Short mmCIF file of C-alpha atoms (C1' of nucleotides) in Angstrom, two decimals:
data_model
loop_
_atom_site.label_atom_id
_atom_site.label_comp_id
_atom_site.label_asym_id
_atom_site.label_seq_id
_atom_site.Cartn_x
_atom_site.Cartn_y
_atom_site.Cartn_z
CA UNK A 1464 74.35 92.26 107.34
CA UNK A 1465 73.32 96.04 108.09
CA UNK A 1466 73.40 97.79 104.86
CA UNK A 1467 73.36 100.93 107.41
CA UNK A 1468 71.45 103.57 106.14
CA UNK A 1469 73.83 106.52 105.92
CA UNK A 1470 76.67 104.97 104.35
CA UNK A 1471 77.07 106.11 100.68
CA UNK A 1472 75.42 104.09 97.65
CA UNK A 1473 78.63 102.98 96.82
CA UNK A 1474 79.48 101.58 100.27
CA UNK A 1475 75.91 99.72 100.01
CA UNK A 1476 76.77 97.99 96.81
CA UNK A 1477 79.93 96.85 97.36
CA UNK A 1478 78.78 95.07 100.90
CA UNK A 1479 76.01 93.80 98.66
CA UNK A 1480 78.24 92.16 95.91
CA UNK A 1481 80.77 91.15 98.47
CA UNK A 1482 77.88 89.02 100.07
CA UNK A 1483 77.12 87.50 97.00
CA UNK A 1484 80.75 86.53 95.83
CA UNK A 1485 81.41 85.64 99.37
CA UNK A 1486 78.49 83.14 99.05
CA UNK A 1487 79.59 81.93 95.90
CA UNK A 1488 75.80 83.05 94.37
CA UNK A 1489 78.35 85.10 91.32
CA UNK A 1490 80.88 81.96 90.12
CA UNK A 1491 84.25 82.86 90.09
CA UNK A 1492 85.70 84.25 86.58
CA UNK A 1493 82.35 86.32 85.68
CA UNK A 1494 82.37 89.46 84.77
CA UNK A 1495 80.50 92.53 86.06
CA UNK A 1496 79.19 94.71 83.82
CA UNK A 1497 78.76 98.11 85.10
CA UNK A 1498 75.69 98.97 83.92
CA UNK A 1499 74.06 96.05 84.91
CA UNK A 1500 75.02 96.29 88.20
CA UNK A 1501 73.75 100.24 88.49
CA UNK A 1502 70.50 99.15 86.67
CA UNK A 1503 69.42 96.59 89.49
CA UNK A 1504 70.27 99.04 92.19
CA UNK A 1505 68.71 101.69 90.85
CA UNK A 1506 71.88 104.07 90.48
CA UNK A 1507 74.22 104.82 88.00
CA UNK A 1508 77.47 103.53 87.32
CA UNK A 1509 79.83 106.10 88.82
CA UNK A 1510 79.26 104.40 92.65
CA UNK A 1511 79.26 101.08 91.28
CA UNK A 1512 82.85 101.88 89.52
CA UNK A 1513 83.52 102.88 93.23
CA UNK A 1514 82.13 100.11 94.69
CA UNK A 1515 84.52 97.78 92.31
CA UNK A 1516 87.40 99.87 93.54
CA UNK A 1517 86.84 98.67 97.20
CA UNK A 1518 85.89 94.79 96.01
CA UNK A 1519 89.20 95.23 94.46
CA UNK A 1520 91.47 96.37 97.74
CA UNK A 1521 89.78 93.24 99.53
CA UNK A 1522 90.91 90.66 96.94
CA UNK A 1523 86.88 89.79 95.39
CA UNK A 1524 87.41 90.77 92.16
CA UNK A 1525 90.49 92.07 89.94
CA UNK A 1526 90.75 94.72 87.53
CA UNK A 1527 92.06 94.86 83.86
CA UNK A 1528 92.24 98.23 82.97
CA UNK A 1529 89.41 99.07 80.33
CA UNK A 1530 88.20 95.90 80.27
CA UNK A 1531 86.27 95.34 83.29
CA UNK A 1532 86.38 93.85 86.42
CA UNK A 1533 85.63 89.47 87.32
CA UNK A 1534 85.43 87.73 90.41
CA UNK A 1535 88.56 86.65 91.49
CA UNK A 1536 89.07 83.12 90.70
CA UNK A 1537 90.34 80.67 93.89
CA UNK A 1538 92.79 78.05 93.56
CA UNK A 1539 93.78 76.11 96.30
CA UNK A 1540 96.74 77.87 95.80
CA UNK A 1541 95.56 81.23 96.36
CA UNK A 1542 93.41 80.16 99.24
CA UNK A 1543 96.26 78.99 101.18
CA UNK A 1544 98.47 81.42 100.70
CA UNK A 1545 95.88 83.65 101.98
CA UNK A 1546 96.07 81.64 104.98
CA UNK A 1547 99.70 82.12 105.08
CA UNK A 1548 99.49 85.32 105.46
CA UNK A 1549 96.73 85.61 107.54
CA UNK A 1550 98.94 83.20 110.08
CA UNK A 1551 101.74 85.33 109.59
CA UNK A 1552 99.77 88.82 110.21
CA UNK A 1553 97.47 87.17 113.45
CA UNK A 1554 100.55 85.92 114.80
CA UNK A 1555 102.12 89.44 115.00
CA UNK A 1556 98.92 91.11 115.70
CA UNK A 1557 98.75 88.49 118.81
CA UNK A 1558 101.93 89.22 120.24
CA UNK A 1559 101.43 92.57 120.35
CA UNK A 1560 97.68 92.41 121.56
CA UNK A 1561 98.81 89.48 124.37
CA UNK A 1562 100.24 92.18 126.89
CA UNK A 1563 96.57 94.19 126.95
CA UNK A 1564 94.25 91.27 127.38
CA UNK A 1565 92.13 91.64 129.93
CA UNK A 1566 90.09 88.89 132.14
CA UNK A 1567 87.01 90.53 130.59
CA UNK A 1568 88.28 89.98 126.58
CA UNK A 1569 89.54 86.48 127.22
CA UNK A 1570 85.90 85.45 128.98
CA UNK A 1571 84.16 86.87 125.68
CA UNK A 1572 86.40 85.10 123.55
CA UNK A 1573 85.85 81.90 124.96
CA UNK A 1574 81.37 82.78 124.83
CA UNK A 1575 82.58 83.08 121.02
CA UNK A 1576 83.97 79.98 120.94
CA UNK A 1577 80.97 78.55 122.61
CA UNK A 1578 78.68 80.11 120.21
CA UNK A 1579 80.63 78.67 117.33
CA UNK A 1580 80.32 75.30 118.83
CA UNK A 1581 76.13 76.03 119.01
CA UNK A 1582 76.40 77.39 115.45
CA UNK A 1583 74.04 75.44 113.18
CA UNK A 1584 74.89 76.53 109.90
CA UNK A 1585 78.84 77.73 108.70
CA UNK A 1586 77.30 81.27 108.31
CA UNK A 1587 76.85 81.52 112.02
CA UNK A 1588 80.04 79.53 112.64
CA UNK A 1589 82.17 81.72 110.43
CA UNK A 1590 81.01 84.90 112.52
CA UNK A 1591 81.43 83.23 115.82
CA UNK A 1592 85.21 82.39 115.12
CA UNK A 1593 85.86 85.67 113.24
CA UNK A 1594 84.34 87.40 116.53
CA UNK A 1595 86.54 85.17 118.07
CA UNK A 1596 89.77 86.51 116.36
CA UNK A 1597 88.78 90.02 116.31
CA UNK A 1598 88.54 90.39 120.11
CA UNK A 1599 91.91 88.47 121.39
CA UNK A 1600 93.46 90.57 117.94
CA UNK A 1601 92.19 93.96 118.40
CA UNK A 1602 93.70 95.19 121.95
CA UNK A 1603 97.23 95.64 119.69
CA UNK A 1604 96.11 98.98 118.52
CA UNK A 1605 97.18 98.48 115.25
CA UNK A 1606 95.03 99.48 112.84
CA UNK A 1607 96.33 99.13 109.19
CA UNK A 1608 97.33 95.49 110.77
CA UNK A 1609 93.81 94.63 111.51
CA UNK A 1610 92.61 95.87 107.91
CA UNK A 1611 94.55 93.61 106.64
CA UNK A 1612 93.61 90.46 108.82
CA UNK A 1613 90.20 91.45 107.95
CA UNK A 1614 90.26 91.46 104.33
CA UNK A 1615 92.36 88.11 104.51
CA UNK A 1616 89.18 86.93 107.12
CA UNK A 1617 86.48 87.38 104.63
CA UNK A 1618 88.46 85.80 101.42
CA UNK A 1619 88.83 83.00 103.85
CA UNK A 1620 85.17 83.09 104.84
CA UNK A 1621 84.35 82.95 100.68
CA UNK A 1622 86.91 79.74 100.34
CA UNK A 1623 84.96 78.30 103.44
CA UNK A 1624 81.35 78.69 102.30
CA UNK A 1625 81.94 77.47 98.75
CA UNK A 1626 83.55 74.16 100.31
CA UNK A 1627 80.54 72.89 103.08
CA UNK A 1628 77.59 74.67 101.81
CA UNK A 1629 75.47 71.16 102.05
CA UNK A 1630 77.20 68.87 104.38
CA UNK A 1631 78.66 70.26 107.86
CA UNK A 1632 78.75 70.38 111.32
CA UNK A 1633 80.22 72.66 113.93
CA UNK A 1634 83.48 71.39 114.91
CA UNK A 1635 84.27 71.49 118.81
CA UNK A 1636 86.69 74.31 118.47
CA UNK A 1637 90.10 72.75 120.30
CA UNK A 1638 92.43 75.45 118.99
CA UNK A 1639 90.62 78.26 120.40
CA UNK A 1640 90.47 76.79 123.46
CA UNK A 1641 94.00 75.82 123.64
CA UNK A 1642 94.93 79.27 122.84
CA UNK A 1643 92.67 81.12 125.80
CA UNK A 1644 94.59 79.06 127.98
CA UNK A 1645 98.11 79.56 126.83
CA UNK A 1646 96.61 83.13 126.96
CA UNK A 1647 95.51 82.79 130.54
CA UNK A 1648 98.76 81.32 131.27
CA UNK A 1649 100.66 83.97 129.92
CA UNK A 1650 102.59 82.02 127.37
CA UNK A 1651 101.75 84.12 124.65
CA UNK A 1652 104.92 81.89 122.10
CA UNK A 1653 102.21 78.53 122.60
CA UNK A 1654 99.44 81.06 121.70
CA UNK A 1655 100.90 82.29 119.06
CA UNK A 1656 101.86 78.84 117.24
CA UNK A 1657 98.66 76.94 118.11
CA UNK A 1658 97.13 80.18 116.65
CA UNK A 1659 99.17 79.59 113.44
CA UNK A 1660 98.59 76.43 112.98
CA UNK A 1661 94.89 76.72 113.29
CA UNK A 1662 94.44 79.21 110.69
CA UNK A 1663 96.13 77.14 108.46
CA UNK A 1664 94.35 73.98 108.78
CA UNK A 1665 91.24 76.07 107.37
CA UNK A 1666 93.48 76.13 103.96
CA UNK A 1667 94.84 72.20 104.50
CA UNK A 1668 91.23 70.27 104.53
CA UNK A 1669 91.56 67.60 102.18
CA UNK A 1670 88.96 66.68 100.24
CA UNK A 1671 87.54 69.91 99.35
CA UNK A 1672 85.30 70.06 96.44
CA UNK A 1673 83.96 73.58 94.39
CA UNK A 1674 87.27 74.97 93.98
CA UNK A 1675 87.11 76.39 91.19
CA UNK A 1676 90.32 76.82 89.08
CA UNK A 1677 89.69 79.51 86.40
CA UNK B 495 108.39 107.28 87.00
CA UNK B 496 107.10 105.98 83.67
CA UNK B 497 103.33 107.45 83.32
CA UNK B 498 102.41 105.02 81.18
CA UNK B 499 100.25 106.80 78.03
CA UNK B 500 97.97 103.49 78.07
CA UNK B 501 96.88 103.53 81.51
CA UNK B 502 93.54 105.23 82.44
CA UNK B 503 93.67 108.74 83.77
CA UNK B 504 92.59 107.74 87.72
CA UNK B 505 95.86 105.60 87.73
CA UNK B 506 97.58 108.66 86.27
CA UNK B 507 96.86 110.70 88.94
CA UNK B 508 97.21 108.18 91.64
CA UNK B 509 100.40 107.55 90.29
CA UNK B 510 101.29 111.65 90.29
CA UNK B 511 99.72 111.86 93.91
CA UNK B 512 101.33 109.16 95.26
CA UNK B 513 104.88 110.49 94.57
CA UNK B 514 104.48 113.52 95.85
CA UNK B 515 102.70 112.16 99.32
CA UNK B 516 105.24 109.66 99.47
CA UNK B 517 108.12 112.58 98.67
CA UNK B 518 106.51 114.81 101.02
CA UNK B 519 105.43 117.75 99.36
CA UNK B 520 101.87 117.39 100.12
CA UNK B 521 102.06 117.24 104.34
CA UNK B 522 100.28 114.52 106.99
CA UNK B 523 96.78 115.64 107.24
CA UNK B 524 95.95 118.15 104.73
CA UNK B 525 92.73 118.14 102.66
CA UNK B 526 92.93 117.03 99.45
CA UNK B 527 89.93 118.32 97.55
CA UNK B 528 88.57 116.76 94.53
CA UNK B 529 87.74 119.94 92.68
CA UNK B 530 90.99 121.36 92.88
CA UNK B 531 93.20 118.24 91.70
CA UNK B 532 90.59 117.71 88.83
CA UNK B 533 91.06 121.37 87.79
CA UNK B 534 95.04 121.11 88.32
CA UNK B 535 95.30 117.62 85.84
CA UNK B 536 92.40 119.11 83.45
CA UNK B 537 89.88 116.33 84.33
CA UNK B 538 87.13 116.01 85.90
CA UNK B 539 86.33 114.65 89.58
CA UNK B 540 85.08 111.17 88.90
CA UNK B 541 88.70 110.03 87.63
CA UNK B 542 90.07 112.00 91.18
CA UNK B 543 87.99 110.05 92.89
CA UNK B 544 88.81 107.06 91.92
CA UNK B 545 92.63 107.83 92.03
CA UNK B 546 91.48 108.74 96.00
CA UNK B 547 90.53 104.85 96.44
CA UNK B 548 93.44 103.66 95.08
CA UNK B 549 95.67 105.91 97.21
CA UNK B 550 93.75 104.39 99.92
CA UNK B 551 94.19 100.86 99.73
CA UNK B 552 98.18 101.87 99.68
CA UNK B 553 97.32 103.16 102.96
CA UNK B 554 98.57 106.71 101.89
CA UNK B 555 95.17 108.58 102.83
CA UNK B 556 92.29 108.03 104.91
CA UNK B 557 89.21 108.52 103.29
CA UNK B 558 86.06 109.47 105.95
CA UNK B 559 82.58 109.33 104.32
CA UNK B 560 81.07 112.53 102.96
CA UNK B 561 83.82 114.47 104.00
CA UNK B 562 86.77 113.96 102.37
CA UNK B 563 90.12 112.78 101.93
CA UNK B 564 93.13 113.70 104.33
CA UNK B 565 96.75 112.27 103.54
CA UNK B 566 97.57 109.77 106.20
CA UNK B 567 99.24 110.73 109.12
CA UNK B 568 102.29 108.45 109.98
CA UNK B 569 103.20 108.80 113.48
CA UNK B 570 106.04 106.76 114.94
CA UNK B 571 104.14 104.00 115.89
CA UNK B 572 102.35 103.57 112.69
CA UNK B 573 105.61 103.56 110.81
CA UNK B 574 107.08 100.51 113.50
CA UNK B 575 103.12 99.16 112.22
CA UNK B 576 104.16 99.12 108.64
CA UNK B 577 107.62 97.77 109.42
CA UNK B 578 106.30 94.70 111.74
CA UNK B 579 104.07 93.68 109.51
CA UNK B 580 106.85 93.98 106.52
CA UNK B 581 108.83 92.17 108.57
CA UNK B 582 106.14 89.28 109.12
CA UNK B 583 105.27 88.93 105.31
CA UNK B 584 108.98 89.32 103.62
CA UNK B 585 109.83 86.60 105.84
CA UNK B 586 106.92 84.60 104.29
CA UNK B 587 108.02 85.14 100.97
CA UNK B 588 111.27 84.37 101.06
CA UNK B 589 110.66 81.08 102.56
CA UNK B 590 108.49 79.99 99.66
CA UNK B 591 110.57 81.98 97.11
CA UNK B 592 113.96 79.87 98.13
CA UNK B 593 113.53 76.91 96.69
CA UNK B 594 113.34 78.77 93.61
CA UNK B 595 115.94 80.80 93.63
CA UNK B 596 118.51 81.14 90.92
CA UNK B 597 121.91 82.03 90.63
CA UNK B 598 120.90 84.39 88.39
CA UNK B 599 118.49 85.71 90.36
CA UNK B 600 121.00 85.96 93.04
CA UNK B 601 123.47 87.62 91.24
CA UNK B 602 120.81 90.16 90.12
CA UNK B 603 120.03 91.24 93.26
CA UNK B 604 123.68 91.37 94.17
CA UNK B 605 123.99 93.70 91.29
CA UNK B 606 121.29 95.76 93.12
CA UNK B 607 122.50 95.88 96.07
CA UNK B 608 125.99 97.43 94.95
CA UNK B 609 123.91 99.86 92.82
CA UNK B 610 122.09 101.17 96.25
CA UNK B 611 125.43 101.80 97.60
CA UNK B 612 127.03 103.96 94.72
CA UNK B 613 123.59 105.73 95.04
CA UNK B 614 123.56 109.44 95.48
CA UNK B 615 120.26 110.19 96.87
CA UNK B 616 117.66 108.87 99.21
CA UNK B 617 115.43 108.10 95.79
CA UNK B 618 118.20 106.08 94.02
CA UNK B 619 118.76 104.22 97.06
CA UNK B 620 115.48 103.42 97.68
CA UNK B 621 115.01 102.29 94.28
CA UNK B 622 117.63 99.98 94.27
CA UNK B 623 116.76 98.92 97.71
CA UNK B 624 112.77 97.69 96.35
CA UNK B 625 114.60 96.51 93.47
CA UNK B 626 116.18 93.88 95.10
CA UNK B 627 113.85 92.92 97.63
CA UNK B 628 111.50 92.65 94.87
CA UNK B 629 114.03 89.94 93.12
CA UNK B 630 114.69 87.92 95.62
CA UNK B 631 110.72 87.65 97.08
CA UNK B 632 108.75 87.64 93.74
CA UNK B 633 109.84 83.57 92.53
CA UNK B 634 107.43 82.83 95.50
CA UNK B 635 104.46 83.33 93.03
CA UNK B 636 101.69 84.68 95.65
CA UNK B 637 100.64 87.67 93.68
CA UNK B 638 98.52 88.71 96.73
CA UNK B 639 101.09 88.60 99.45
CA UNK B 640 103.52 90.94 97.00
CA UNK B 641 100.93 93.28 96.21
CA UNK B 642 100.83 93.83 99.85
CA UNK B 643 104.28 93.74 100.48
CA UNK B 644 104.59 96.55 97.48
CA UNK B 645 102.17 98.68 99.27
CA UNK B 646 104.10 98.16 102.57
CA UNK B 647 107.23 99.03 100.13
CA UNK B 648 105.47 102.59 99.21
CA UNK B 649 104.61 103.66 103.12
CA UNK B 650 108.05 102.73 103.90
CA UNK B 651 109.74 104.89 101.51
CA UNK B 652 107.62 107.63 102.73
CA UNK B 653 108.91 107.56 106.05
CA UNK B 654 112.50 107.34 104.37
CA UNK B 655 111.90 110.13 102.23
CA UNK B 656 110.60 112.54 105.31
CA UNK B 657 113.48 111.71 107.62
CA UNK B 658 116.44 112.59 105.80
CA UNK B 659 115.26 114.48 102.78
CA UNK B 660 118.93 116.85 102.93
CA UNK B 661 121.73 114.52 104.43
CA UNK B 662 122.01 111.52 103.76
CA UNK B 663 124.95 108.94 102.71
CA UNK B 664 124.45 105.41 101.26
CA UNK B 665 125.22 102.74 103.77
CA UNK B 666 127.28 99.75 102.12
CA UNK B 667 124.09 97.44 102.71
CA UNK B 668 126.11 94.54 105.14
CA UNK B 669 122.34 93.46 105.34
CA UNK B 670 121.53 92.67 101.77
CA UNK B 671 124.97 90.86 101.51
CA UNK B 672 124.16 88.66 104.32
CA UNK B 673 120.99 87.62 103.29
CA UNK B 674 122.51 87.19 99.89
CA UNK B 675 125.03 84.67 101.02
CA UNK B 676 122.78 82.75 103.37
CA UNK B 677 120.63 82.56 100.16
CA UNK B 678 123.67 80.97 98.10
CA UNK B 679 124.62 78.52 101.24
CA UNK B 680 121.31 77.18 101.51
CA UNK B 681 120.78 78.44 104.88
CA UNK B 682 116.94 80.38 104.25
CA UNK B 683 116.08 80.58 107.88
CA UNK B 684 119.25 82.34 108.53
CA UNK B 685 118.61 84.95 105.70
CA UNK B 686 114.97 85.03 107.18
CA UNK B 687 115.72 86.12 110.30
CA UNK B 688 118.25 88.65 108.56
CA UNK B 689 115.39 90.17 106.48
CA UNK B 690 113.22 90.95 109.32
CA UNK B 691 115.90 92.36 111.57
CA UNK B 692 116.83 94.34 108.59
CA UNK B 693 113.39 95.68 107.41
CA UNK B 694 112.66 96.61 110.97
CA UNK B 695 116.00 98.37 111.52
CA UNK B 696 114.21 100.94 109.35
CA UNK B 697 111.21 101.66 111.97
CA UNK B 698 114.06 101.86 114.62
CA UNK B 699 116.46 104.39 113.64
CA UNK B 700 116.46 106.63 116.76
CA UNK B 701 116.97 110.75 116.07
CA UNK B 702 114.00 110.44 113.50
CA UNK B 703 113.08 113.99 112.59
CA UNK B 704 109.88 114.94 110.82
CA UNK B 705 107.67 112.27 111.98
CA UNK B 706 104.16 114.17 112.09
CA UNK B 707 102.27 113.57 114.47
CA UNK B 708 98.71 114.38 113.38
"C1'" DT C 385 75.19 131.56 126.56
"C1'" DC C 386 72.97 128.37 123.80
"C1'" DG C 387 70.14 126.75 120.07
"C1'" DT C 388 68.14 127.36 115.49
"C1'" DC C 389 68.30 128.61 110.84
"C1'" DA C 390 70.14 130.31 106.58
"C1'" DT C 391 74.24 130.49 103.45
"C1'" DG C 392 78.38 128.86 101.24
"C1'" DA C 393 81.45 125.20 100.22
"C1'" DT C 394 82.19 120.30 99.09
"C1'" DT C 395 81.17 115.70 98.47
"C1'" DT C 396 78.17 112.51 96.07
"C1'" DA C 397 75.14 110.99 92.33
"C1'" DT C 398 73.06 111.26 87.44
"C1'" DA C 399 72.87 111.59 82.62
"C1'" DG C 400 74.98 112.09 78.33
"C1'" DA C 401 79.22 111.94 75.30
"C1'" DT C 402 83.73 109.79 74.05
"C1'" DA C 403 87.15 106.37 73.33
"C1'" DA C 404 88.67 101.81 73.47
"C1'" DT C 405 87.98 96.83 72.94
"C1'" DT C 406 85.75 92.87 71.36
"C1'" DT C 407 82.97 90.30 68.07
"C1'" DG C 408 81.37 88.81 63.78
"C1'" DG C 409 81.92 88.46 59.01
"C1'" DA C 410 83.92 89.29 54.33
"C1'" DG C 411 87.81 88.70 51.44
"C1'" DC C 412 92.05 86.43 50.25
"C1'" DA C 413 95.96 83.00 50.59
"C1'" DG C 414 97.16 78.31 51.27
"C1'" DC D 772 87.51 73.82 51.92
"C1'" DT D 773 90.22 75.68 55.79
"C1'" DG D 774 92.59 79.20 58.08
"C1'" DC D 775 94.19 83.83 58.43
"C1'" DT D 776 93.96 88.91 58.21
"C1'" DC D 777 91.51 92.96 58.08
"C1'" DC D 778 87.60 95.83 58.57
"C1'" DA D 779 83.10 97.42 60.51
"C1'" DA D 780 79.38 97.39 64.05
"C1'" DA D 781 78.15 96.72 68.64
"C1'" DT D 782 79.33 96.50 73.29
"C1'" DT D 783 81.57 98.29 77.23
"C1'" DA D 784 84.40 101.03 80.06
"C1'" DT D 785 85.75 105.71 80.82
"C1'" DC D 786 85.28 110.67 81.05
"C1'" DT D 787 82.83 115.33 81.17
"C1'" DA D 788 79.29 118.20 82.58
"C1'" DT D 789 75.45 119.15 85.60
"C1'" DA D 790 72.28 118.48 89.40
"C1'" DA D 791 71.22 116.89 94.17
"C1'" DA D 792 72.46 115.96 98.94
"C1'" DT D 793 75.29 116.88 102.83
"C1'" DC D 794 78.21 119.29 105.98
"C1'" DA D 795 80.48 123.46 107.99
"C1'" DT D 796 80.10 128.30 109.32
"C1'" DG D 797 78.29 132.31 111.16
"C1'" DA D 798 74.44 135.28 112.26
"C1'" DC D 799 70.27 136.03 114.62
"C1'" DG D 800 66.94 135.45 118.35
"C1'" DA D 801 65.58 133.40 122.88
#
DNA sequence: TCGTCATGATTTATAGATAATTTGGAGCAG
DNA sequence: CTGCTCCAAATTATCTATAAATCATGACGA
């Protein structure tokens, strides 16, 4: 949540709107208006256009050429195929990370995992396990990969928030455990499918209210 | 190749820029300066700009804050990146896009595939070759995971285009036919694990000239 | 030799003008 | 009276032109 201070006004924005959608305060479907937009921040609407642009790459909103910009809608269908391919992209990102883990990553991973299992509320859950991912993911030096892992994280994050905002509690994370030890172990093939699996359950919960169809 | 007269100028540009990244003509690295490309397509630098994001999210230039643009390097290793992760996402598709495959469809993409080999140049050949990968992943209706796959398409051909810009010869594409008639016997993981041996085949050809290294 | 400061070049932001799309209503056919 | 087409006004995105902020470069002084 640092809007840091000496990123552009555009950069600002967007992380602000992204928030927002990501919280679910902007329903899915509406449109931004431009000018709106530059009005509360005080700027005009040549960053905002920009900031749109990047909403865009990560999946928030979509475009229609001359007619604006809305938030992108969610179906279950579109949330679980983003967990699809988030399986599909951690699982290669994993393999290739597995042979640089250190001692030293795996022991932070698993405070992450503890952390999650302190969280109180899914905000502080949802950065504990993305923590979580991004350290046993990162050490495979691939960095368009792990752009695209992230984008898929925070659509997932939106899908997640919209579902328990009242009602949750921090699940004892089992997966990530399961897959520090396969880790530890060295069999990276059980890391790799518990690892698949448990992204995808995020997009299997039955029972989830507040998705909204468009 | 069909600028579109309806679409807004920063797409027109991308569009421009894009093919001649992706065809080389602009090398790995160099500046591209908003000024100049406004004054070269008679427009101003807020539509350049915006064409600049959208080259970004295809992963064709890096963009650091408040000092520019540079066209993406693509080293070896980040062309095996954009492979892998082709690889990884393909094979998504075309397990979801099976079950609704047609022999229409089929035959389409057969058609295709004997078009790439009577090609004459690297372009043709290429175009064929998205062509049919495009037919036989796009009935899996995840317009996310294709828009990704496109952009994956578009650093590909980039690479292809770099590497053997003066010889080349069409290779009769065993590949495509072999997925093809795993396709028509029913057998999908067999023409999965086809498609990602055969979109990574591309990230392994050995004797790879051109491959700046930034 | 190193640090500071001015100058030139370039990105970023603003304000105003232009073009396209949508909305609402009037007129006409069914 | 209902429904459709067509036209005009308002709304909105898009573009141009201009100003402000930022970064790179090289000279000058310690």
């Amino acid at each position: 949540m640092t809007t840091a201070r000496d990123d552009t006004i555009a950069v600002r924005i967007s992380k602000v709107l992204a928030e927002r959608i990501i919280a679910g305060e902007i329903e899915a479907g509406a449109k931004l208006r431009q000018d709106h937009v530059a009005e509360e921040f005080g700027a005009s609407h040549v960053p905002v256009r920009e900031a749109f642009r990047r909403l865009e790459t990560q999946g928030l909103v979509v475009s229609e050429p001359r007619r604006g910009v809305r938030v992108a809608g969610f179906s279950l269908d579109e949330v679980k195929e983003v967990a699809e391919m988030r399986a599909a992209l951690e699982v290669l990102a994993l393999r290739h990370a597995a042979p640089h883990l250190t001692r030293a990553i795996l022991d932070e991973a698993e405070e992450a995992t503890r952390a999650g299992d302190k969280a109180g509320d899914v905000q502080a859950w949802e950065a504990a396990n993305r923590s979580f991912h991004r350290l046993i993911l990162t050490p495979c030096a691939m960095p368009r990969l792990l752009r695209a892992i992230d984008d898929l994280h925070t659509a997932s994050a939106r899908f997640l928030f919209s579902g328990w905002r009242a009602e949750w509690e921090a699940p004892t994370d089992r997966d990530h455990r399961a897959i520090l030890a396969a880790l530890r172990a060295g069999q990276v093939e059980t890391a790799a499918s518990v690892l698949a699996r448990h992204v995808q359950w995020v997009g299997q919960k039955p029972g989830t209210p507040a998705v909204t169809r468009r």
